[in-house]
Amino acid sequence: MTSIGGVEMVDWNLAVATATRLVRPGPEVSREEARAVVAELRRHAKSSEEHVRAFTRMAASGGPASDTPVLVVDRAGWIRANVAGFRQILKPLLGKVQDRRGGLPGGAVLGAVGGKVTGVELGMLLSFLASRVLGQYETFAPSTRELPGSPGGGRLLLVAPNIVHVERELDVAPHDFRLWVALHEETHRTQFTAVPWLRDHIESEIQAFLGETDVDPATLLERVREAVQSLSGGRPADEDEGDGRGAPSIIELVQTPAQREILARLTAVMSLLEGHADYVMDGVGPEVVPSVAEIREKFQKRRASGAGRLDQALRKLLGLDAKLRQYRDGERFVRAVANQVGMDGFNRVWTSPNTLPTKAEISKPAEWVARVHRKAES
């Protein structure tokens, strides 16, 4: 990415350093226990592949993304991986901002100061998230020696300290919980390795969203300030507005009309992917995870509740409550469609971008069935 005077718009190294310094320490485990956890997670990831593909009837396409590695990481490793992903996906947008700022008086100074401020802010965000993510399929992060990926992009991360922390907090069987988590994340890997166009489609939508972003720094700052004031300017974060959703998140305030249309499509596809993963891990679970019912009940309660008022405020500001709705609504969509037309019928969703559900169809699965199946049969 081009930079002004050798200074990038985001100080990525500072972001990593800040997040690593601020992230909470993981649970206390001995060295032997840590090695055992890592080994077991790797075994579960391998066995999950067979279970998921048999249940979903989805097979790897044989393309470059098929051979995606499984990496068991700590919180610092998750931070480094996600900074690399942010850097990759935001490169075109930051390039536009860089060009705009380069023509302003004092642009180089603004770039240097702004890059460090943004690096610290990004680091603070990642330090908050790094202790909460159990696993993640990384679609866009570049491969490095420390964090290898597949030639076509993609790697599966399992965050060992977070998995151990949650299994202890929920007081569930560790072996069962680790396999249950692996089933969810393996479903994401199967989605991208079995559907060769999916990665490029999502990337094009994200780039279209970023391309519509107003790159004027003052405008962006004002919109972010509005989001912050919605939380701290006299209205409690959990106080509902007329639509029952409460104060808007940052992502809701920075949208143009064109971005809202793109975000609706992205919301639909992410709801599909997350809901499908939940549906699969619950479908496979009873056969291979004896305590799946207990795990699901306890995990759902934990997922739906924040650790406190500050946690709830941050979740709202960052749009994480929307993520919870994606799990719930997407799972309902997948279940309803599979019940009506079977797994093979549901799998028509992966035919092309045109067969993906719309945001409205996620809430009304029968409309997707009518559009995709009846049209195909006519």
XYZ file of C-alpha atoms in Angstrom:
378
model
C 0.000 0.000 0.000
C 1.294 3.414 -0.907
C 2.166 5.681 1.975
C 3.076 9.295 2.599
C 6.704 9.712 3.495
C 6.900 6.001 4.274
C 4.059 6.278 6.829
C 0.946 4.128 6.388
C -2.566 5.214 7.305
C -2.658 2.534 10.019
C 0.345 1.627 12.127
C -0.248 -2.122 11.949
C 2.709 -3.015 14.167
C 1.407 -0.663 16.833
C -2.022 -2.288 16.547
C -0.498 -5.710 17.247
C 1.618 -4.378 20.114
C -1.320 -2.548 21.700
C -3.697 -5.498 21.458
C -1.115 -7.955 22.752
C -0.332 -5.709 25.710
C -3.974 -5.085 26.650
C -5.522 -8.505 26.039
C -6.562 -10.392 29.148
C -4.397 -13.330 30.195
C -5.760 -16.760 29.384
C -6.774 -19.416 31.911
C -4.052 -21.013 34.003
C -2.914 -24.330 32.538
C 0.248 -26.348 32.923
C 2.571 -26.848 29.978
C 1.535 -30.489 29.739
C -2.148 -29.593 29.778
C -1.630 -26.945 27.113
C 0.089 -29.469 24.839
C -2.747 -31.936 25.394
C -5.381 -29.316 24.530
C -3.592 -28.378 21.299
C -3.223 -32.013 20.260
C -6.867 -32.772 20.999
C -8.125 -29.749 19.067
C -6.096 -30.818 16.055
C -7.561 -34.329 16.255
C -11.073 -32.940 16.542
C -10.540 -30.658 13.558
C -9.484 -33.648 11.490
C -12.373 -35.874 12.569
C -14.863 -33.026 12.150
C -14.044 -32.798 8.469
C -15.455 -36.274 7.813
C -18.528 -35.726 9.999
C -19.400 -32.363 8.438
C -18.965 -33.442 4.846
C -21.065 -36.557 5.368
C -23.880 -34.584 6.986
C -23.872 -31.653 4.536
C -23.128 -33.735 1.418
C -20.616 -31.077 0.427
C -17.176 -32.034 -0.895
C -14.074 -29.965 -1.547
C -13.927 -28.608 -5.073
C -10.283 -29.553 -5.522
C -9.262 -25.941 -6.107
C -6.388 -24.111 -4.397
C -8.492 -23.342 -1.311
C -9.200 -27.016 -0.649
C -6.027 -27.642 1.332
C -6.568 -25.174 4.163
C -4.442 -25.598 7.295
C -5.776 -25.824 10.833
C -3.877 -23.607 13.281
C -4.334 -23.838 17.038
C -3.344 -20.400 18.350
C -3.259 -18.365 21.534
C -4.811 -14.917 21.867
C -1.704 -13.160 20.559
C -1.682 -15.434 17.519
C -5.327 -14.612 16.819
C -4.489 -10.906 17.037
C -1.614 -11.176 14.565
C -3.739 -13.168 12.137
C -6.589 -10.676 12.237
C -4.358 -7.650 11.806
C -3.010 -9.325 8.664
C -6.576 -9.877 7.485
C -7.597 -6.273 8.162
C -4.519 -5.044 6.353
C -5.365 -7.104 3.293
C -9.061 -6.319 3.005
C -8.760 -2.599 3.825
C -5.860 -1.955 1.452
C -7.987 -0.403 -1.371
C -9.939 1.872 1.003
C -6.865 3.081 2.866
C -5.183 3.712 -0.454
C -8.025 6.071 -1.391
C -7.777 7.917 1.915
C -4.017 8.096 1.490
C -4.343 9.685 -1.926
C -6.914 12.193 -0.664
C -4.785 13.158 2.325
C -1.593 13.368 0.282
C -2.919 16.428 -1.538
C -3.668 18.317 1.665
C -1.242 20.708 3.383
C 0.534 18.823 6.134
C -0.732 15.511 4.765
C 2.419 13.625 5.745
C 2.169 14.799 9.343
C -1.520 13.895 9.480
C -0.674 10.482 8.097
C 1.970 9.823 10.714
C -0.178 10.939 13.651
C -3.361 9.392 12.308
C -1.654 6.083 11.631
C -0.551 5.753 15.229
C -3.927 6.827 16.628
C -5.732 4.356 14.393
C -3.231 1.651 15.278
C -3.913 2.121 18.980
C -7.683 2.151 18.412
C -7.557 -1.010 16.330
C -5.380 -2.645 18.964
C -7.882 -1.781 21.686
C -10.701 -3.284 19.630
C -8.784 -6.492 18.969
C -7.794 -6.820 22.637
C -11.507 -6.841 23.486
C -12.358 -9.453 20.850
C -9.306 -11.683 21.303
C -10.560 -13.188 24.563
C -14.008 -13.961 23.132
C -13.474 -15.749 19.815
C -13.384 -19.552 20.010
C -12.534 -20.216 16.393
C -12.520 -18.548 13.012
C -12.204 -19.472 9.365
C -10.015 -16.755 7.868
C -10.982 -16.183 4.274
C -8.750 -13.330 3.156
C -5.639 -13.250 5.327
C -2.365 -13.722 3.424
C -0.160 -16.696 4.192
C 2.981 -16.087 6.242
C 5.705 -18.313 7.643
C 4.272 -17.890 11.132
C 0.618 -18.255 10.066
C 0.437 -20.359 6.889
C -2.651 -20.453 4.704
C -3.764 -22.213 1.551
C -2.584 -20.977 -1.880
C -6.094 -19.747 -2.656
C -6.527 -18.061 0.710
C -7.973 -19.456 3.880
C -6.991 -21.053 7.173
C -8.880 -22.346 10.177
C -7.999 -20.907 13.584
C -8.920 -22.512 16.909
C -8.156 -20.257 19.897
C -7.126 -22.742 22.580
C -7.173 -20.510 25.722
C -10.650 -19.211 24.912
C -12.023 -22.704 24.376
C -10.582 -23.841 27.713
C -11.936 -20.725 29.434
C -15.483 -21.240 28.154
C -15.609 -24.974 28.832
C -14.598 -24.250 32.434
C -17.048 -21.381 32.751
C -19.929 -23.510 31.452
C -18.794 -26.537 33.453
C -19.209 -28.928 30.521
C -17.227 -31.982 29.421
C -14.006 -30.656 27.815
C -13.755 -33.424 25.198
C -17.330 -32.862 24.042
C -17.088 -29.071 24.015
C -13.862 -29.028 22.000
C -15.345 -31.338 19.379
C -18.540 -29.275 19.272
C -16.578 -26.096 18.576
C -14.501 -27.865 15.932
C -17.684 -28.984 14.142
C -18.875 -25.389 13.837
C -15.586 -24.063 12.507
C -15.065 -27.025 10.175
C -18.448 -26.253 8.628
C -17.128 -22.829 7.655
C -14.058 -24.405 6.086
C -16.303 -26.818 4.171
C -18.467 -23.961 2.919
C -15.526 -22.161 1.338
C -13.655 -25.205 0.042
C -16.760 -26.805 -1.479
C -18.133 -23.611 -3.048
C -15.322 -22.163 -5.187
C -17.073 -18.887 -6.044
C -18.041 -17.985 -2.465
C -14.795 -16.323 -1.403
C -14.577 -14.085 -4.474
C -18.243 -13.156 -4.172
C -17.940 -12.027 -0.553
C -14.713 -10.167 -1.263
C -16.322 -8.312 -4.165
C -19.242 -7.300 -1.963
C -16.907 -6.063 0.774
C -14.834 -4.092 -1.712
C -17.993 -2.598 -3.204
C -19.069 -1.561 0.306
C -15.676 0.009 1.018
C -15.632 1.620 -2.400
C -18.801 3.529 -1.501
C -17.239 4.846 1.693
C -16.897 8.609 1.929
C -13.130 8.993 2.207
C -13.262 12.525 3.568
C -11.650 12.171 7.020
C -13.797 14.895 8.586
C -17.022 13.208 7.474
C -15.912 9.826 8.740
C -14.873 11.341 12.072
C -18.242 13.039 12.471
C -20.125 9.799 11.804
C -18.027 7.860 14.284
C -18.577 10.643 16.842
C -22.346 10.273 16.334
C -22.053 6.561 17.082
C -20.077 7.182 20.258
C -22.513 9.872 21.405
C -25.388 7.451 20.906
C -23.857 5.425 23.715
C -22.475 8.139 25.992
C -24.635 11.178 25.250
C -27.415 10.501 27.706
C -29.060 7.409 26.246
C -28.233 4.052 27.867
C -26.843 1.522 25.425
C -29.631 -0.939 26.166
C -32.474 1.591 25.957
C -34.665 0.655 23.023
C -35.741 3.038 20.309
C -38.928 2.660 18.364
C -37.717 -0.383 16.460
C -36.688 -2.164 19.650
C -33.045 -2.377 18.686
C -31.630 0.491 20.748
C -28.861 2.882 19.736
C -27.244 2.339 16.321
C -23.844 0.763 15.885
C -20.935 2.369 14.043
C -21.554 0.233 10.976
C -25.154 1.500 10.819
C -24.099 5.145 10.924
C -21.400 5.169 8.245
C -23.589 3.806 5.467
C -24.617 5.549 2.268
C -27.810 4.347 0.520
C -25.695 2.172 -1.787
C -23.860 0.715 1.206
C -27.149 -0.182 2.861
C -28.080 -2.303 -0.155
C -24.699 -4.032 -0.144
C -24.833 -4.554 3.612
C -28.263 -6.158 3.300
C -26.790 -8.732 0.899
C -23.763 -9.285 3.130
C -25.980 -9.674 6.183
C -28.004 -12.329 4.362
C -24.986 -14.364 3.296
C -23.327 -14.121 6.708
C -26.586 -15.194 8.354
C -26.654 -18.159 5.996
C -23.057 -19.162 6.770
C -23.384 -18.787 10.539
C -26.801 -20.411 10.691
C -25.641 -23.296 8.529
C -22.685 -23.887 10.866
C -24.961 -23.924 13.915
C -27.414 -26.260 12.179
C -24.659 -28.664 11.143
C -22.953 -28.853 14.524
C -26.300 -29.567 16.174
C -27.182 -32.103 13.492
C -23.898 -33.961 13.787
C -23.667 -33.426 17.539
C -26.015 -36.134 18.878
C -24.010 -38.869 17.123
C -20.540 -37.790 18.234
C -21.019 -35.369 21.172
C -22.883 -37.134 23.991
C -23.586 -33.981 26.012
C -24.536 -31.772 23.045
C -27.944 -30.809 24.505
C -26.376 -29.548 27.734
C -23.641 -27.693 25.849
C -26.100 -26.019 23.508
C -28.393 -24.871 26.325
C -25.575 -23.413 28.414
C -23.796 -21.871 25.439
C -26.949 -20.194 24.142
C -27.493 -18.530 27.511
C -23.898 -17.343 27.558
C -24.026 -16.102 23.963
C -27.175 -14.079 24.559
C -25.926 -12.278 27.667
C -23.075 -9.832 28.069
C -20.623 -9.836 30.971
C -21.932 -6.480 32.142
C -23.114 -3.044 31.069
C -19.781 -2.081 29.519
C -19.627 -5.366 27.615
C -23.168 -4.826 26.327
C -22.329 -1.266 25.260
C -19.249 -2.399 23.352
C -21.163 -5.217 21.704
C -23.797 -2.764 20.520
C -21.269 -0.197 19.338
C -19.336 -2.803 17.376
C -22.445 -4.426 15.952
C -21.847 -7.737 17.751
C -25.507 -7.985 18.701
C -26.249 -8.180 14.986
C -23.881 -11.151 14.862
C -26.046 -12.921 17.440
C -29.130 -12.316 15.320
C -27.294 -13.830 12.356
C -26.753 -17.072 14.240
C -30.383 -17.259 15.293
C -32.082 -16.160 12.071
C -29.714 -18.074 9.821
C -30.182 -21.311 11.739
C -33.960 -20.961 11.496
C -33.683 -20.421 7.744
C -31.488 -23.472 7.186
C -33.642 -25.682 9.389
C -36.885 -24.607 7.721
C -35.535 -25.133 4.200
C -33.919 -28.486 5.025
C -37.158 -29.677 6.634
C -39.125 -28.687 3.545
C -36.874 -29.787 0.672
C -34.168 -31.937 2.317
C -30.417 -31.429 2.438
C -29.933 -31.799 -1.306
C -32.674 -29.246 -1.856
C -31.090 -26.865 0.593
C -27.720 -27.259 -1.119
C -29.089 -25.464 -4.175
C -28.244 -22.361 -2.159
C -24.599 -22.923 -3.161
C -25.301 -22.969 -6.929
C -24.415 -19.331 -7.611
C -24.709 -15.858 -6.058
C -28.209 -15.685 -7.560
C -29.394 -18.592 -5.385
C -28.196 -17.064 -2.132
C -31.089 -15.916 0.069
C -31.938 -12.261 0.310
C -32.186 -10.582 3.693
C -35.986 -10.807 3.457
C -35.830 -14.498 2.549
C -33.720 -15.271 5.611
C -36.783 -14.307 7.655
C -39.187 -16.018 5.223
C -37.590 -19.300 4.059
C -40.687 -20.308 2.086
C -40.076 -17.386 -0.251
C -36.565 -18.671 -1.015
C -37.946 -22.168 -1.679
C -40.589 -20.701 -3.989
C -38.051 -18.605 -5.890
C -35.280 -21.169 -6.284
C -37.122 -24.491 -6.435
C -40.307 -23.623 -8.241
C -38.419 -21.572 -10.796
C -36.053 -24.484 -11.398
C -38.955 -26.893 -11.782
C -40.957 -24.688 -14.140
